[in-house]
């Protein structure tokens, strides 16, 4: 959508071979609207357009022979600055030790499905155990068990309501049966649900994860920043996975999360099937947010 | 915001920020502010309570207060649709409990035959709400389950048949075709039934919720929205744009994960929560 907005304003702009300050300010306003429509967080947008405006009002753009192209370049470069220019890997233990990956996030974001997807990627060179520590959602354990079966991964859970005990016993089970990696699925929870956040802190303490991955819907709106900041503050997350990228959402949450927490988005979910899972490439998202 | 005066330069900036942060969306926010500015000029109010009430009024004009329209002495069908993970199955559990407590005979149709453990999940809710459920194996044809459920609902003289469907994105043509097919089955097989198609939206979703409402409405004529996860810090302000532009009212809100965490939509309380 920004391309069509841009085409609109920049058609008028590019007829002029010099941009006035007013042109720049109009261009900046269009960017603000487009980013907000793409669900980029309000405060992130405000800071972003300030940077763009300062640079755009500088010598480089105003005195350039093709100021419009230069303006677009400023916007694009600033987006890439924020998103980073390379992909971040998950860090697993060396051979001989068991890696632990903990999945956390809000209700319905895609954690259970994504546990199986990540397991599917890892099984290529390690024996992976999926563990259901979701003792709240009806049939959550059945859901992960079915996915483990469909994906050829190990599965562990216990038939009671203590997630911490399940995680503790899962570690022992993984050791006894010589698994290389454990992926822990937890119940969705709100960052403002104190007892449930304390429960996650306990799970972290007991299992000492190598990677804590926050799973978020790509279509998340303005409050995703508060949510991720909270989870990060309490658990020190290692990375983000954005799901449902196959929807037509613009995905501004990606920019907001990266800008405000600095944590990298490591993977994206691109559908309901196990194979619909990819590494995240920051440069691609800049294009999508700009529409 | 309403502790400031209108001529305070920050007043409209703060109003813009409050509305955008509530996911009301840019276009609607600007519209509300323009509308409000006109109102103020008209009524010549400068600050405080008068301002707040005027603002609430301008929002009320955009949001209808409508409830689920239950028809006595006939079969009512609630057709529940929406994208993945928004809370359809859980909401159906809650609706069953509420409606059963109102003395109605409720039955569920497990038409999500695709997702792992979807039928098991709905079955748990059916047990909790103590209502019958019509289901088949995972992988069976959702249309076949629906036919089965309708026959059963008619023969058992059910008051309300609630149909659970698989989550699907509106930009997937084959999945939207499936939901259109289920809708046609309902329309053809029980012309005399009162049917309401409700789209479930997650309050944490951003502007894409509007596109979801618009697309689903085009496919299966929605009658309203159920807004879930309002117990989160999200406000779901996009429903204002949806109400204003598509004329679709919010009928229920989900405020938690327990069977009792469902309320009829209360417009005035909702507006208060945004401000
Ligand atoms: N289209 C699409 N659907 C997805 C994707 N990831 C997950 N889903 C679907 O989203 C819905 C929710 O997924 P779950 O894995 O149950 O989500 P969850 O986070 O475990 O949910 P809770 O345990 O209730 O918090 C399911 O219908 C999944 O099939 C994705 O990348 N694309
Ligand atoms: N906090 C909160 N969680 C909710 C609410 N409604 C549903 N949930 C949770 O959201 C998650 C997803 O709910 P489901 O009922 O499985 O969603 P769905 O739309 O049927 O998902 P799919 O069938 O996979 O598309 C579950 O963990 C629910 O407990 C609500 O109002 N508040
Ligand atoms: Mg889950
Ligand atoms: Mg469901």
XYZ file of C-alpha atoms and ligand atoms in Angstrom:
632
model
C 0.000 0.000 0.000
C 2.908 2.357 0.639
C 4.017 1.778 -2.936
C 0.655 2.991 -4.162
C 0.692 5.845 -1.642
C 4.259 6.571 -2.607
C 3.435 6.449 -6.281
C 0.808 9.042 -5.550
C 2.965 11.521 -3.676
C 6.128 10.761 -5.533
C 4.516 11.257 -8.914
C 3.993 14.845 -7.884
C 7.386 14.972 -6.216
C 9.324 13.497 -9.091
C 7.961 16.067 -11.500
C 10.144 18.435 -9.550
C 13.854 17.890 -9.617
C 14.203 19.574 -6.267
C 12.189 18.637 -3.176
C 11.043 21.443 -0.931
C 10.858 21.014 2.807
C 7.076 20.863 2.438
C 7.410 17.969 -0.077
C 9.533 16.064 2.414
C 7.078 16.687 5.203
C 4.181 15.464 3.056
C 6.190 12.382 2.125
C 6.979 11.719 5.764
C 3.311 12.026 6.695
C 2.404 9.445 4.044
C 5.000 7.076 5.490
C 3.542 7.548 8.963
C 0.052 6.621 7.746
C 1.290 3.631 5.753
C 3.314 2.225 8.663
C 0.391 2.634 11.080
C -1.885 0.850 8.610
C 0.709 -1.931 8.563
C 0.361 -2.306 12.369
C 3.747 -0.827 13.223
C 3.608 0.416 16.815
C 2.668 4.099 17.203
C 5.740 5.062 19.233
C 8.043 3.152 16.880
C 6.490 4.999 13.926
C 6.950 8.390 15.592
C 10.643 7.725 16.270
C 11.128 6.265 12.814
C 9.675 9.175 10.861
C 11.689 11.621 12.952
C 14.887 9.859 11.804
C 13.669 9.764 8.210
C 12.683 13.429 8.255
C 16.026 14.558 9.684
C 17.967 12.636 7.097
C 15.617 13.550 4.265
C 15.866 17.232 5.083
C 19.627 16.900 4.973
C 21.945 17.763 2.117
C 21.961 14.258 0.655
C 18.291 14.303 -0.391
C 17.545 17.978 -1.028
C 20.607 18.478 -3.191
C 20.468 15.092 -4.918
C 19.850 14.928 -8.645
C 16.997 12.481 -8.099
C 15.673 13.484 -4.672
C 12.658 11.166 -4.817
C 14.772 8.056 -5.257
C 17.042 9.313 -2.529
C 14.054 9.797 -0.212
C 12.803 6.262 -0.825
C 16.322 4.982 -0.264
C 16.454 6.763 3.102
C 13.201 5.090 4.192
C 14.250 1.668 2.977
C 17.719 1.902 4.549
C 16.314 3.023 7.886
C 13.963 0.008 7.892
C 16.800 -2.371 7.123
C 18.898 -0.722 9.871
C 16.223 -1.635 12.376
C 15.444 -5.125 11.105
C 19.093 -6.118 10.749
C 20.592 -7.483 7.573
C 21.249 -11.107 8.392
C 19.403 -14.053 9.825
C 19.999 -15.128 13.437
C 20.458 -18.802 14.260
C 19.189 -20.721 17.265
C 22.030 -21.834 19.505
C 22.019 -25.466 20.458
C 24.408 -27.460 22.631
C 27.252 -29.512 21.304
C 26.865 -33.265 20.818
C 26.632 -35.216 24.040
C 24.506 -32.687 25.858
C 20.747 -32.238 25.614
C 19.519 -28.934 24.149
C 16.359 -27.477 25.630
C 14.061 -25.153 23.675
C 11.171 -23.485 25.504
C 8.163 -22.126 23.572
C 6.139 -19.312 25.134
C 3.495 -16.849 23.990
C -0.104 -15.636 24.091
C -3.105 -17.902 23.570
C -3.645 -19.199 20.049
C -0.434 -17.761 18.557
C 0.689 -21.099 17.064
C 3.098 -22.520 19.682
C 1.989 -26.160 19.595
C 2.036 -26.334 15.806
C 5.405 -24.547 15.691
C 6.982 -26.979 18.212
C 6.405 -29.739 15.688
C 7.650 -27.572 12.816
C 10.927 -26.755 14.554
C 11.306 -30.397 15.614
C 10.920 -31.334 11.984
C 13.819 -29.063 11.002
C 16.067 -30.354 13.777
C 15.366 -34.070 13.343
C 17.610 -34.089 10.300
C 20.646 -34.530 12.555
C 19.282 -35.031 16.069
C 16.796 -37.111 17.996
C 14.052 -34.674 19.075
C 11.544 -35.009 21.928
C 8.367 -32.887 21.951
C 7.050 -32.286 25.464
C 3.579 -31.034 26.325
C 3.604 -28.947 29.498
C 0.195 -27.437 28.642
C -2.039 -28.662 31.444
C -4.784 -26.109 30.793
C -6.120 -26.236 27.254
C -8.553 -29.083 26.483
C -6.850 -31.731 24.307
C -3.570 -29.739 24.130
C -1.528 -32.840 24.977
C -3.431 -34.873 22.368
C -2.754 -32.156 19.795
C 1.023 -32.249 20.296
C 1.018 -36.060 20.479
C -0.725 -36.269 17.098
C 1.703 -33.771 15.561
C 4.688 -35.679 16.996
C 3.340 -38.861 15.448
C 2.783 -37.204 12.067
C 6.311 -35.783 12.126
C 8.191 -38.833 13.429
C 9.319 -37.127 16.633
C 9.357 -38.419 20.201
C 6.593 -37.308 22.573
C 6.428 -36.987 26.355
C 3.846 -35.766 28.809
C 2.253 -36.898 32.045
C -1.369 -37.271 32.993
C -1.611 -34.646 35.755
C -1.786 -30.863 36.104
C 1.693 -29.858 37.251
C 3.637 -28.444 34.289
C 6.830 -28.031 36.313
C 6.834 -31.702 37.275
C 6.244 -32.656 33.621
C 9.257 -30.578 32.524
C 11.470 -32.024 35.260
C 10.537 -35.588 34.325
C 10.911 -34.809 30.630
C 14.583 -33.957 31.199
C 15.111 -37.308 32.846
C 13.152 -39.125 30.125
C 15.242 -37.448 27.409
C 18.446 -38.537 29.134
C 17.246 -42.117 29.654
C 16.164 -42.476 26.021
C 19.154 -40.579 24.564
C 17.407 -37.632 22.960
C 19.567 -34.744 21.722
C 16.979 -31.967 21.913
C 13.806 -31.286 23.877
C 11.140 -28.848 22.715
C 8.831 -27.743 25.552
C 5.291 -26.627 24.614
C 3.589 -24.446 27.223
C 0.048 -23.132 27.610
C -0.749 -19.771 26.058
C -0.917 -17.042 28.700
C -1.292 -13.279 29.082
C 1.762 -11.299 30.172
C -0.465 -9.763 32.878
C -1.407 -13.137 34.382
C 0.961 -13.111 37.333
C 0.639 -16.747 38.548
C 1.120 -18.055 35.006
C 4.160 -15.831 34.391
C 5.652 -17.076 37.672
C 5.010 -20.629 36.452
C 7.078 -19.906 33.326
C 9.896 -18.496 35.441
C 9.887 -21.734 37.428
C 9.964 -23.831 34.249
C 12.913 -21.782 33.032
C 14.755 -22.290 36.325
C 14.237 -26.061 36.299
C 15.008 -26.695 32.628
C 17.706 -24.042 31.919
C 16.733 -23.640 28.246
C 19.298 -22.959 25.531
C 16.652 -21.074 23.597
C 13.490 -19.398 24.860
C 11.393 -18.598 21.792
C 8.426 -16.234 21.931
C 5.783 -17.173 19.384
C 3.644 -14.329 18.087
C 0.971 -13.989 15.478
C 2.212 -11.918 12.527
C -1.136 -10.086 12.540
C -0.650 -8.740 16.084
C -1.651 -5.120 16.609
C -0.402 -2.242 18.725
C -0.143 -4.027 22.067
C 2.348 -6.664 20.860
C 5.165 -4.416 22.057
C 3.917 -4.425 25.653
C 3.444 -8.172 25.491
C 6.912 -9.005 24.152
C 8.650 -6.505 26.431
C 6.967 -8.139 29.418
C 7.869 -11.686 28.431
C 11.408 -10.548 27.628
C 11.808 -8.672 30.888
C 10.764 -11.729 32.897
C 12.387 -14.513 30.913
C 15.106 -12.940 28.750
C 13.931 -14.490 25.510
C 16.424 -15.571 22.856
C 14.296 -15.017 19.810
C 10.909 -14.579 18.200
C 8.911 -16.735 15.815
C 6.176 -15.008 13.812
C 3.372 -17.307 12.667
C 0.567 -17.007 10.119
C 2.775 -15.104 7.715
C 0.737 -16.747 4.946
C -2.164 -14.446 5.816
C -2.244 -11.113 3.991
C -1.301 -9.173 7.095
C 1.417 -6.565 6.506
C 3.312 -7.742 9.586
C 4.329 -4.418 11.144
C 4.651 -6.330 14.427
C 8.006 -7.562 13.119
C 9.370 -4.024 12.995
C 7.871 -3.022 16.345
C 9.247 -6.049 18.155
C 12.740 -5.742 16.714
C 12.923 -1.999 17.377
C 11.710 -2.119 20.965
C 13.324 -5.326 22.265
C 16.245 -5.804 19.908
C 15.436 -9.513 19.852
C 15.743 -11.224 16.476
C 12.985 -12.907 14.630
C 14.426 -16.307 13.847
C 11.680 -18.129 11.969
C 8.294 -17.568 10.389
C 5.316 -19.876 10.075
C 3.848 -19.844 6.585
C 0.917 -22.257 6.865
C -0.662 -25.056 8.880
C 1.475 -27.918 7.540
C 4.666 -29.070 9.227
C 6.800 -28.037 6.250
C 5.382 -24.465 6.287
C 8.291 -23.120 8.303
C 11.196 -20.927 7.197
C 14.156 -19.010 8.475
C 13.389 -15.309 8.783
C 15.096 -12.936 6.358
C 14.880 -9.319 7.581
C 15.213 -7.746 4.151
C 12.019 -9.458 2.986
C 9.934 -7.942 5.746
C 10.932 -4.351 4.934
C 9.395 -4.851 1.497
C 6.218 -6.375 2.906
C 5.642 -3.658 5.502
C 6.161 -0.988 2.857
C 3.483 -2.842 0.923
C -6.958 13.045 28.014
C -10.091 14.787 29.206
C -8.299 16.532 32.011
C -6.756 18.758 29.339
C -8.409 21.677 27.603
C -9.174 21.628 23.896
C -6.893 24.515 23.139
C -4.046 22.543 24.730
C -1.975 21.625 21.672
C -1.364 18.117 23.016
C -5.053 17.358 23.346
C -5.666 16.050 19.836
C -2.241 14.377 19.681
C -3.065 12.434 22.812
C -6.480 11.552 21.441
C -4.860 10.280 18.253
C -2.367 8.216 20.247
C -5.065 6.703 22.504
C -7.206 5.638 19.557
C -4.343 4.297 17.419
C -2.912 2.342 20.386
C -6.378 0.792 20.816
C -6.098 -0.539 17.215
C -8.889 1.755 16.030
C -6.846 2.296 12.855
C -5.599 5.417 11.139
C -8.506 6.186 8.834
C -11.169 5.767 11.516
C -9.106 7.692 14.090
C -8.807 10.694 11.783
C -12.511 10.442 11.018
C -13.439 10.320 14.709
C -11.238 13.324 15.465
C -12.703 15.376 12.608
C -16.223 14.407 13.630
C -15.408 15.322 17.218
C -13.922 18.697 16.266
C -17.135 19.521 14.420
C -19.202 18.454 17.443
C -17.169 20.656 19.771
C -17.578 23.712 17.590
C -21.260 22.995 17.443
C -21.702 22.588 21.201
C -19.035 25.058 22.277
C -17.619 22.886 25.074
C -14.035 23.507 26.091
C -12.980 20.900 28.632
C -13.645 18.214 31.244
C -16.752 16.100 31.648
C -18.706 17.789 28.868
C -15.895 16.932 26.469
C -15.690 13.338 27.609
C -19.414 12.776 27.195
C -19.403 14.407 23.787
C -16.581 12.153 22.715
C -18.361 9.055 24.015
C -21.416 10.140 22.076
C -19.484 10.462 18.822
C -18.195 6.912 19.309
C -21.656 5.630 20.185
C -22.926 6.952 16.858
C -20.511 4.600 15.132
C -21.181 1.422 17.124
C -24.559 -0.330 17.215
C -25.829 -2.161 20.316
C -27.313 -5.423 18.987
C -27.840 -8.808 20.617
C -28.118 -12.359 19.347
C -31.589 -12.596 17.891
C -32.962 -15.933 19.170
C -36.189 -17.157 17.556
C -38.595 -19.268 19.618
C -40.123 -22.512 18.315
C -37.698 -23.087 15.503
C -34.183 -24.328 14.942
C -31.546 -21.611 15.422
C -28.109 -22.147 13.930
C -24.974 -20.336 15.001
C -22.353 -20.732 12.264
C -18.971 -19.855 13.804
C -16.140 -18.862 11.465
C -12.785 -17.089 11.639
C -9.041 -17.318 11.093
C -6.728 -19.674 12.990
C -6.413 -19.532 16.757
C -8.833 -16.672 17.486
C -10.978 -18.637 19.962
C -13.829 -20.213 17.952
C -13.877 -23.604 19.671
C -13.524 -22.158 23.176
C -16.233 -19.567 22.480
C -18.604 -22.318 21.358
C -18.027 -24.051 24.692
C -18.908 -20.814 26.492
C -21.968 -20.143 24.305
C -23.272 -23.667 24.960
C -23.052 -23.138 28.688
C -24.747 -19.705 28.578
C -27.561 -20.794 26.269
C -28.166 -24.062 28.117
C -28.496 -22.097 31.357
C -31.171 -20.029 29.638
C -33.135 -23.250 29.278
C -32.415 -23.871 25.581
C -31.603 -27.257 24.051
C -28.160 -26.904 22.507
C -26.251 -29.231 20.158
C -22.768 -28.922 18.688
C -21.483 -29.864 15.221
C -17.746 -30.636 15.059
C -17.055 -29.443 11.525
C -13.340 -28.836 12.069
C -12.256 -32.216 10.794
C -8.838 -30.970 9.799
C -6.739 -29.729 12.723
C -5.048 -32.138 15.147
C -7.279 -32.835 18.176
C -9.891 -30.228 17.144
C -12.726 -32.727 17.587
C -11.300 -33.885 20.945
C -11.078 -30.266 22.077
C -14.717 -29.487 21.186
C -15.795 -32.774 22.795
C -14.285 -31.684 26.110
C -16.295 -28.459 25.918
C -19.461 -30.416 25.062
C -18.902 -32.505 28.208
C -18.292 -29.433 30.333
C -21.408 -27.666 29.034
C -23.353 -30.951 29.130
C -24.626 -30.696 25.570
C -24.701 -33.348 22.814
C -22.140 -33.215 20.031
C -22.263 -34.637 16.493
C -18.840 -35.642 15.238
C -17.011 -38.029 12.914
C -13.395 -39.038 12.422
C -10.639 -36.488 11.865
C -10.247 -36.156 8.092
C -13.917 -36.738 7.309
C -15.866 -34.322 5.129
C -17.108 -31.314 7.155
C -20.184 -31.159 4.891
C -21.080 -34.731 5.837
C -20.785 -33.913 9.560
C -22.982 -30.869 9.018
C -25.692 -32.874 7.213
C -25.580 -35.382 10.048
C -25.809 -32.667 12.708
C -28.737 -30.915 11.034
C -30.689 -34.184 10.754
C -30.000 -34.919 14.400
C -30.899 -31.386 15.536
C -34.219 -31.535 13.712
C -35.159 -34.985 14.965
C -34.191 -34.137 18.549
C -35.988 -30.773 18.340
C -32.884 -28.837 19.249
C -33.275 -25.094 19.839
C -29.730 -24.046 18.935
C -27.207 -25.880 16.750
C -23.725 -24.387 17.027
C -21.309 -25.229 14.196
C -17.537 -25.192 14.814
C -15.341 -24.793 11.734
C -11.610 -25.013 11.094
C -9.617 -21.790 11.272
C -8.815 -20.441 7.827
C -7.354 -17.323 6.281
C -9.537 -15.281 3.968
C -6.820 -15.079 1.320
C -6.973 -18.842 0.727
C -9.518 -19.387 -2.024
C -9.946 -23.140 -1.547
C -10.595 -22.753 2.197
C -13.089 -19.939 1.649
C -14.804 -22.133 -0.949
C -15.199 -24.802 1.732
C -16.856 -22.376 4.145
C -19.142 -21.159 1.359
C -20.130 -24.777 0.711
C -21.005 -25.312 4.395
C -23.014 -22.093 4.281
C -24.940 -23.333 1.219
C -25.718 -26.625 2.989
C -27.185 -24.651 5.890
C -29.188 -22.370 3.629
C -30.599 -25.160 1.474
C -31.236 -27.831 4.065
C -32.938 -25.700 6.701
C -34.539 -22.735 4.988
C -36.915 -22.357 7.900
C -34.172 -22.140 10.507
C -32.927 -18.870 11.892
C -29.239 -18.713 11.072
C -26.600 -16.321 12.389
C -23.077 -16.387 11.007
C -20.658 -14.930 13.508
C -17.015 -14.082 12.816
C -14.690 -14.578 15.762
C -11.975 -11.907 16.021
C -9.030 -11.842 18.419
C -8.754 -8.467 20.195
C -4.945 -8.668 19.819
C -5.171 -8.620 16.007
C -4.292 -5.404 14.235
C -5.713 -3.893 11.068
C -5.940 -7.279 9.352
C -9.108 -7.889 11.406
C -10.923 -5.457 9.122
C -9.774 -7.345 6.019
C -10.923 -10.586 7.683
C -14.372 -9.132 8.364
C -14.676 -7.697 4.876
C -13.612 -10.941 3.142
C -15.655 -13.311 5.277
C -18.651 -10.994 4.876
C -18.295 -11.221 1.099
C -18.115 -15.010 1.273
C -20.832 -15.895 3.771
C -22.848 -12.784 4.809
C -21.891 -12.263 8.419
C -24.460 -11.253 11.003
C -22.026 -10.145 13.641
C -18.708 -10.399 15.432
C -17.536 -12.148 18.583
C -14.519 -10.313 20.007
C -12.312 -12.580 22.142
C -9.353 -12.097 24.489
C -10.554 -8.741 25.804
C -8.994 -9.788 29.109
C -5.645 -9.111 27.413
C -4.182 -5.594 27.218
C -5.513 -5.219 23.663
C -8.696 -3.231 23.015
C -9.783 -4.546 19.609
C -10.639 -1.020 18.435
C -10.863 -2.258 14.863
C -14.469 -3.276 15.635
C -15.393 0.412 15.458
C -14.240 0.574 11.823
C -15.985 -2.757 11.160
C -19.251 -1.522 12.716
C -19.094 1.844 10.976
C -18.095 0.659 7.506
C -19.536 -2.879 7.248
C -22.463 -2.374 9.623
C -21.482 -5.508 11.561
C -22.195 -5.362 15.310
C -20.218 -7.088 18.035
C -22.661 -9.486 19.734
C -20.482 -11.169 22.367
C -17.102 -10.627 23.986
C -14.714 -13.247 25.390
C -12.950 -12.222 28.572
C -11.002 -15.313 29.571
C -10.563 -19.052 29.169
C -13.219 -20.368 31.542
C -16.629 -21.542 30.430
C -18.267 -18.526 32.095
C -15.963 -15.959 30.445
C -18.414 -14.764 27.799
C -20.579 -11.643 27.969
C -23.058 -9.987 25.641
C -21.403 -6.920 24.085
C -22.063 -3.757 26.060
C -21.326 -0.750 23.897
C -20.992 1.845 26.654
C -18.652 -0.304 28.745
C -16.612 -1.006 25.637
C -16.243 2.687 24.832
C -15.193 3.379 28.432
C -12.502 0.710 28.159
C -10.984 2.416 25.109
C -10.813 5.789 26.838
N -2.242 -20.383 8.413
C -1.441 -20.657 9.448
N -1.969 -21.211 10.543
C -1.146 -21.488 11.573
C 0.244 -21.217 11.541
N 0.767 -21.621 12.725
C -0.244 -22.118 13.463
N -1.400 -22.048 12.759
C -2.752 -22.424 13.175
O -3.119 -21.568 14.228
C -4.015 -22.249 15.122
C -3.456 -22.179 16.520
O -2.282 -22.956 16.574
P -1.821 -23.664 17.933
O -0.539 -24.352 17.602
O -2.920 -24.469 18.511
O -1.577 -22.382 18.825
P -1.074 -22.336 20.341
O -0.227 -21.140 20.497
O -0.443 -23.621 20.724
O -2.431 -22.128 21.121
P -2.637 -22.247 22.706
O -1.938 -23.478 23.146
O -4.104 -22.320 22.889
O -2.063 -20.996 23.295
C -4.131 -23.668 14.573
O -5.302 -23.694 13.765
C -2.905 -23.827 13.714
O -3.089 -24.762 12.670
C 0.788 -20.602 10.350
O 1.980 -20.303 10.220
N -0.104 -20.343 9.341
N -7.344 -15.074 27.476
C -8.260 -15.557 26.629
N -7.976 -16.653 25.910
C -8.927 -17.127 25.087
C -10.193 -16.495 24.921
N -10.893 -17.217 24.013
C -10.122 -18.249 23.636
N -8.924 -18.200 24.282
C -7.784 -19.106 24.162
O -7.263 -18.990 22.842
C -6.678 -20.238 22.455
C -7.255 -20.658 21.105
O -8.622 -20.953 21.285
P -9.393 -21.958 20.306
O -10.788 -22.030 20.807
O -8.634 -23.222 20.124
O -9.321 -21.126 18.955
P -9.858 -21.554 17.536
O -10.283 -20.338 16.816
O -10.904 -22.629 17.653
O -8.536 -22.139 16.868
P -8.427 -23.020 15.526
O -9.567 -23.982 15.546
O -7.113 -23.694 15.648
O -8.495 -22.056 14.406
C -6.981 -21.234 23.578
O -5.836 -21.295 24.409
C -8.123 -20.574 24.332
O -8.174 -20.929 25.689
C -10.462 -15.302 25.693
O -11.504 -14.668 25.630
N -9.457 -14.887 26.527
Mg -0.914 -24.890 22.256
Mg -11.027 -24.484 16.837
